[in-house]
PDB file of C-alpha atoms in Angstrom:
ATOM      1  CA  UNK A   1     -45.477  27.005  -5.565  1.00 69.00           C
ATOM      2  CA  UNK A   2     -45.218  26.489  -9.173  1.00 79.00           C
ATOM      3  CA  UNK A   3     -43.689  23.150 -10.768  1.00 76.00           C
ATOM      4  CA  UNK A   4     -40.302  24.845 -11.638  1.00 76.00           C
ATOM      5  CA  UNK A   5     -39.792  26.099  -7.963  1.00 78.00           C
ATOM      6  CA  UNK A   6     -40.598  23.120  -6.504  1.00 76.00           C
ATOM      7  CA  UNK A   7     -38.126  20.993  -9.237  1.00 77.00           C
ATOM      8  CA  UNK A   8     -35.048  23.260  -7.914  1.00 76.00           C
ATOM      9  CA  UNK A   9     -36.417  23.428  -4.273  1.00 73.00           C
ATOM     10  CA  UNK A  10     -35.938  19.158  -4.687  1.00 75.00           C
ATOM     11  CA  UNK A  11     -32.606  19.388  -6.536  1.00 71.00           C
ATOM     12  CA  UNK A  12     -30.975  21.690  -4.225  1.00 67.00           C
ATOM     13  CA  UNK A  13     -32.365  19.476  -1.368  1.00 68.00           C
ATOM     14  CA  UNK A  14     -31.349  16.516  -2.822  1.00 70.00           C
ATOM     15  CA  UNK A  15     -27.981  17.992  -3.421  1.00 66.00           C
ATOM     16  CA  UNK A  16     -27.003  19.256   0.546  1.00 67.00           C
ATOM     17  CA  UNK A  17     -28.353  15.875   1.440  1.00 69.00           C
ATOM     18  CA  UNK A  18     -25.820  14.398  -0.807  1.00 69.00           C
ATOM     19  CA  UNK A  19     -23.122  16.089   0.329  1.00 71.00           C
ATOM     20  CA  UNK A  20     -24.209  15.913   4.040  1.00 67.00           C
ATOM     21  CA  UNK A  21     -24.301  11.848   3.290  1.00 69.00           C
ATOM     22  CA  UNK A  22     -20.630  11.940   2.157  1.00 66.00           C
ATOM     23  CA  UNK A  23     -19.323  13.921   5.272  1.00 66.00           C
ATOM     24  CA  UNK A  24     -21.268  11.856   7.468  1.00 64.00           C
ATOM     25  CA  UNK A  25     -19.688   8.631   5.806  1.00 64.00           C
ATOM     26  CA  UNK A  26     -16.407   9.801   5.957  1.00 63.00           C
ATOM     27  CA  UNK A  27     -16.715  11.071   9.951  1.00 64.00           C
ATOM     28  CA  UNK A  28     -17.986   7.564  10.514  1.00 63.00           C
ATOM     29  CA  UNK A  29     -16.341   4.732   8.274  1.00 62.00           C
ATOM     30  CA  UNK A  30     -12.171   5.606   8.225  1.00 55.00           C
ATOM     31  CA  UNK A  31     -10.549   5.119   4.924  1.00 52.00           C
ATOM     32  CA  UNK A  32      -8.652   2.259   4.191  1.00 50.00           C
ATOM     33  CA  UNK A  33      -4.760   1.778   5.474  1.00 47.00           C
ATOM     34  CA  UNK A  34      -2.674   0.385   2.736  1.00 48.00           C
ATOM     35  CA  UNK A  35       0.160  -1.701   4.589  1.00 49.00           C
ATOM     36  CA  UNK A  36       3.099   0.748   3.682  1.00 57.00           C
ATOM     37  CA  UNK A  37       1.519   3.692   4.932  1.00 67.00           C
ATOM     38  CA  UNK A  38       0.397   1.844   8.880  1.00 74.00           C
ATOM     39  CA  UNK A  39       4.335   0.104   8.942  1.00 76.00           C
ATOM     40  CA  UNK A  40       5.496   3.339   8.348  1.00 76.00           C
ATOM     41  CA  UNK A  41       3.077   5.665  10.508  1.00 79.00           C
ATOM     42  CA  UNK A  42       4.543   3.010  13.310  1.00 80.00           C
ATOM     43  CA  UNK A  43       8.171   3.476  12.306  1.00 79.00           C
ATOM     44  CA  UNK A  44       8.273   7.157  12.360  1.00 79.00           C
ATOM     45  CA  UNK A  45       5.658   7.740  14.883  1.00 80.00           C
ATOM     46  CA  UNK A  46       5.606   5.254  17.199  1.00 84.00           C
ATOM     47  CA  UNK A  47       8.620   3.834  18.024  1.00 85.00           C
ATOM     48  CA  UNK A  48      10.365   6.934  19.218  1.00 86.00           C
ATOM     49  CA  UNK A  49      13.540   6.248  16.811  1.00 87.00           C
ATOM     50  CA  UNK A  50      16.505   8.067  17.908  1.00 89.00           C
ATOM     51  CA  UNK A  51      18.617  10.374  15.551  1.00 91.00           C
ATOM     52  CA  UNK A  52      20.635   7.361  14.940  1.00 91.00           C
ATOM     53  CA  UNK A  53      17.956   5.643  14.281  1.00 90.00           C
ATOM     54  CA  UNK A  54      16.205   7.683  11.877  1.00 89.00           C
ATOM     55  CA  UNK A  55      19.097   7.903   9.724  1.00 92.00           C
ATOM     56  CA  UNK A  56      19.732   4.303   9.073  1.00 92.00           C
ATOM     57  CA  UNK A  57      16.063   4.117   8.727  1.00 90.00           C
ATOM     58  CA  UNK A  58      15.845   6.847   5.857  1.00 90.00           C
ATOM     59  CA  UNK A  59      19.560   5.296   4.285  1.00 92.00           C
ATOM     60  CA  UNK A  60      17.468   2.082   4.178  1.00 91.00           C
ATOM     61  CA  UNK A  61      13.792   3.539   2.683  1.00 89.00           C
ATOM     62  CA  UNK A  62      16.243   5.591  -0.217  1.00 91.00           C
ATOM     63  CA  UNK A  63      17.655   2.359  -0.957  1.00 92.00           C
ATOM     64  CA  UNK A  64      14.620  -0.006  -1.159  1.00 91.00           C
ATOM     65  CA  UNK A  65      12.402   3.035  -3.220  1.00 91.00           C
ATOM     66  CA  UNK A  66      14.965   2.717  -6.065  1.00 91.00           C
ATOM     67  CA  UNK A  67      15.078  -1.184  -5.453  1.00 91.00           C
ATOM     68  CA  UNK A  68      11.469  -1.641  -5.538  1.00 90.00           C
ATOM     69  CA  UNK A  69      10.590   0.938  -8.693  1.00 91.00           C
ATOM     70  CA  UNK A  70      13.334  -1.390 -10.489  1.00 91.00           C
ATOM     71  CA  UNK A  71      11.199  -4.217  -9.781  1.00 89.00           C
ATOM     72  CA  UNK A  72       7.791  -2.912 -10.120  1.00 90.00           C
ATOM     73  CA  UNK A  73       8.801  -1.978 -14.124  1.00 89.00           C
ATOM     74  CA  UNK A  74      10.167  -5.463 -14.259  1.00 89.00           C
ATOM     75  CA  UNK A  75       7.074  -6.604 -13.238  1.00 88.00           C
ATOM     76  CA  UNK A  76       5.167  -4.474 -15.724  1.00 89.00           C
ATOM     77  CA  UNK A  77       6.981  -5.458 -18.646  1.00 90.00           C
ATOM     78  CA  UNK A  78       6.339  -9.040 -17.393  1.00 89.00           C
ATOM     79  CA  UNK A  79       2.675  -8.423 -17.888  1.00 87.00           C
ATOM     80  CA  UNK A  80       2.969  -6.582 -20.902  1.00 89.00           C
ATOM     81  CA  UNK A  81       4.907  -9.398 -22.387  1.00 88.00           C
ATOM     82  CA  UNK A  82       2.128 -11.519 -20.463  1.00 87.00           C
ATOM     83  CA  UNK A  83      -0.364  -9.280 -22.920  1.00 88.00           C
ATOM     84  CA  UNK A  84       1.408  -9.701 -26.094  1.00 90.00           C
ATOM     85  CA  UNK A  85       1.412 -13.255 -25.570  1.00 89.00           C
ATOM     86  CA  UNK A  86      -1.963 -13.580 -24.741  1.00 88.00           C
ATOM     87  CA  UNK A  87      -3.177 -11.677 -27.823  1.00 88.00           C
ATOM     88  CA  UNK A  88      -0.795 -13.611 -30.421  1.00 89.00           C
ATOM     89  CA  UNK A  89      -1.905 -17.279 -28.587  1.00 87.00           C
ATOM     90  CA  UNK A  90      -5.805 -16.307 -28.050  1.00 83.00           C
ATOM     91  CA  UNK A  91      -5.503 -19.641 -25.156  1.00 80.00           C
ATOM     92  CA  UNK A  92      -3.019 -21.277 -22.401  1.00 81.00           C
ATOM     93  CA  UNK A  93      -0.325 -21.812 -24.822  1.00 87.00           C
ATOM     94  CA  UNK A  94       3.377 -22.161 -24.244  1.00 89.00           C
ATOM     95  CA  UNK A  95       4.154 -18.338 -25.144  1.00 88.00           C
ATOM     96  CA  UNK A  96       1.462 -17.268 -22.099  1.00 86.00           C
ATOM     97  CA  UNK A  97       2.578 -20.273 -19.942  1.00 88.00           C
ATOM     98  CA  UNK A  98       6.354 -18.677 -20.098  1.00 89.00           C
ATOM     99  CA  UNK A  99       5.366 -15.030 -19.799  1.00 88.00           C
ATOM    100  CA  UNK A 100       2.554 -16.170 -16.399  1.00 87.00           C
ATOM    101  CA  UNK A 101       5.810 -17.675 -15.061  1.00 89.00           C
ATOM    102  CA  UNK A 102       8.172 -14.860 -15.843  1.00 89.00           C
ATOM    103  CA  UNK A 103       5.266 -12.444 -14.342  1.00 88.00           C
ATOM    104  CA  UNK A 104       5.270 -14.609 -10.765  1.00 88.00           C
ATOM    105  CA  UNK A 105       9.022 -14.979 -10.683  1.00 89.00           C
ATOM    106  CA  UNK A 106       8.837 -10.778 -10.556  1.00 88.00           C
ATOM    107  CA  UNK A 107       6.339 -11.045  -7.940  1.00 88.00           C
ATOM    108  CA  UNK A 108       8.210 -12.769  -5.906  1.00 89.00           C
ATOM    109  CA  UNK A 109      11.200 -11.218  -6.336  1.00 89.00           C
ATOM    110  CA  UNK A 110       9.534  -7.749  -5.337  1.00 88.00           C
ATOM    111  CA  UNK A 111       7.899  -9.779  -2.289  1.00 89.00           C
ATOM    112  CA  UNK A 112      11.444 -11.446  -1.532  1.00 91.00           C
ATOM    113  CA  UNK A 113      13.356  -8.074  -1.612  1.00 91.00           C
ATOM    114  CA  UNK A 114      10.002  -6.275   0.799  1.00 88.00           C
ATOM    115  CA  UNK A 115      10.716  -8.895   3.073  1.00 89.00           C
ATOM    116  CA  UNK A 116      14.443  -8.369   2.869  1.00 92.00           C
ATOM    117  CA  UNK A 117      13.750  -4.601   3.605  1.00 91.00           C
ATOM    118  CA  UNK A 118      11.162  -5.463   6.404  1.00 89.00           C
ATOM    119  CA  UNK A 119      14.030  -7.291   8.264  1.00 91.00           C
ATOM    120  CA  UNK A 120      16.963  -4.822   7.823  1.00 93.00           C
ATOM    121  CA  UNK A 121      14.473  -2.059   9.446  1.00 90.00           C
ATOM    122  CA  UNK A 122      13.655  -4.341  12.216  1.00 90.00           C
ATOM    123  CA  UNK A 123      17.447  -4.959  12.690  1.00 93.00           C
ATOM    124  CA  UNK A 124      17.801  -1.003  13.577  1.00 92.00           C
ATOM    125  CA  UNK A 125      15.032  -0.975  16.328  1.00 91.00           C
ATOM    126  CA  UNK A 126      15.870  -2.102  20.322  1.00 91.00           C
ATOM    127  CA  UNK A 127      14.047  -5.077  21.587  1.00 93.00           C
ATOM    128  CA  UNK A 128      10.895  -3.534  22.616  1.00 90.00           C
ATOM    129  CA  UNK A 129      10.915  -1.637  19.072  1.00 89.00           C
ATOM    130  CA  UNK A 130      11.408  -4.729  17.685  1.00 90.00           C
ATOM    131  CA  UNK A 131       8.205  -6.095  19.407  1.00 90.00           C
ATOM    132  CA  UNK A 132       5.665  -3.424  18.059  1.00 89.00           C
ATOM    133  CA  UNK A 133       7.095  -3.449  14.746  1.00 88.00           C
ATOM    134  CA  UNK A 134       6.760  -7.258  14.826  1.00 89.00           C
ATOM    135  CA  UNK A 135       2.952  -6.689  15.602  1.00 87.00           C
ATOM    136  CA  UNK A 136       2.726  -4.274  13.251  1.00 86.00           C
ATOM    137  CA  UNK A 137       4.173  -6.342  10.270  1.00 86.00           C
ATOM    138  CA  UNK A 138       1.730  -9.455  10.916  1.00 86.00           C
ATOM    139  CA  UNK A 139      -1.135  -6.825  11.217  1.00 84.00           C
ATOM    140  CA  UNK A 140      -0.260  -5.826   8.023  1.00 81.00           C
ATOM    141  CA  UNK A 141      -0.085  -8.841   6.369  1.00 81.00           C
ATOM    142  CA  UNK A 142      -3.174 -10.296   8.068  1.00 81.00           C
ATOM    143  CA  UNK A 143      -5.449  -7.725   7.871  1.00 71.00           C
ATOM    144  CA  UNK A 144      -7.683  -9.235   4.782  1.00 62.00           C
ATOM    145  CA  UNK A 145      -7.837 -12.556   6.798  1.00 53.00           C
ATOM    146  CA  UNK A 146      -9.815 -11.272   9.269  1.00 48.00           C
TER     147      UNK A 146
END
């Protein structure tokens, strides 16, 4: 076989067995749950909400999705401002001291109004709802610590 056979024969080869080595990961190692998407795949799938249910749930979800976008641009004008400050200062100086604080006080309030959303949901759900959501929400938050 000449050199440039045996150059594409390798390529191609090299190739399939790339692509075999990327289905073969993903069949083996599952992709990462972010924490909205497993509190919600137990919400909606589940729990076995009633009609009832499932409106207050979605009445609740509209209302926190415009909540949270407010406070997610908050926060990213916080760390703009955070930026700017940085760049005019070039150190810890009193401008970046005020915008780090002004940055954590819209992290919390994002994490303060989750939490507030968290709780209204679980106040929908019957008692044994209540009890796999409540698993569901410390899995959630735990899951790095393990």
């Amino acid at each position: 076989m000449n050199p440039l056979r045996w150059t594409i024969v390798i390529a191609v080869v090299a190739f399939l067995a790339g692509i075999a080595g990327v289905f073969v990961g993903r069949a083996l190692i599952p992709a990462a749950q972010t924490q909205g998407t497993e509190l919600h795949e137990v919400l909606h799938h589940q729990l076995q909400l009633d009609a009832g249910q499932e409106a207050r749930l979605d009445a609740l979800e509209q209302q926190f999705a415009i909540r949270r976008r407010a406070l997610e641009l908050e926060l990213r004008a916080a760390n703009a401002r955070l930026a700017g400050a940085i760049q005019a200062e070039h150190g810890n100086g009193p401008q970046v001291a005020a915008a780090v604080d002004a940055s954590h006080a819209a992290m919390g309030e994002l994490q303060k109004e989750t939490l507030a959303h968290i709780f209204a949901m679980r106040q929908i759900l019957r008692p044994d709802q209540a009890r796999k959501f409540d698993q569901a929400v410390v899995k959630a938050l735990t899951v790095d610590a393990r």
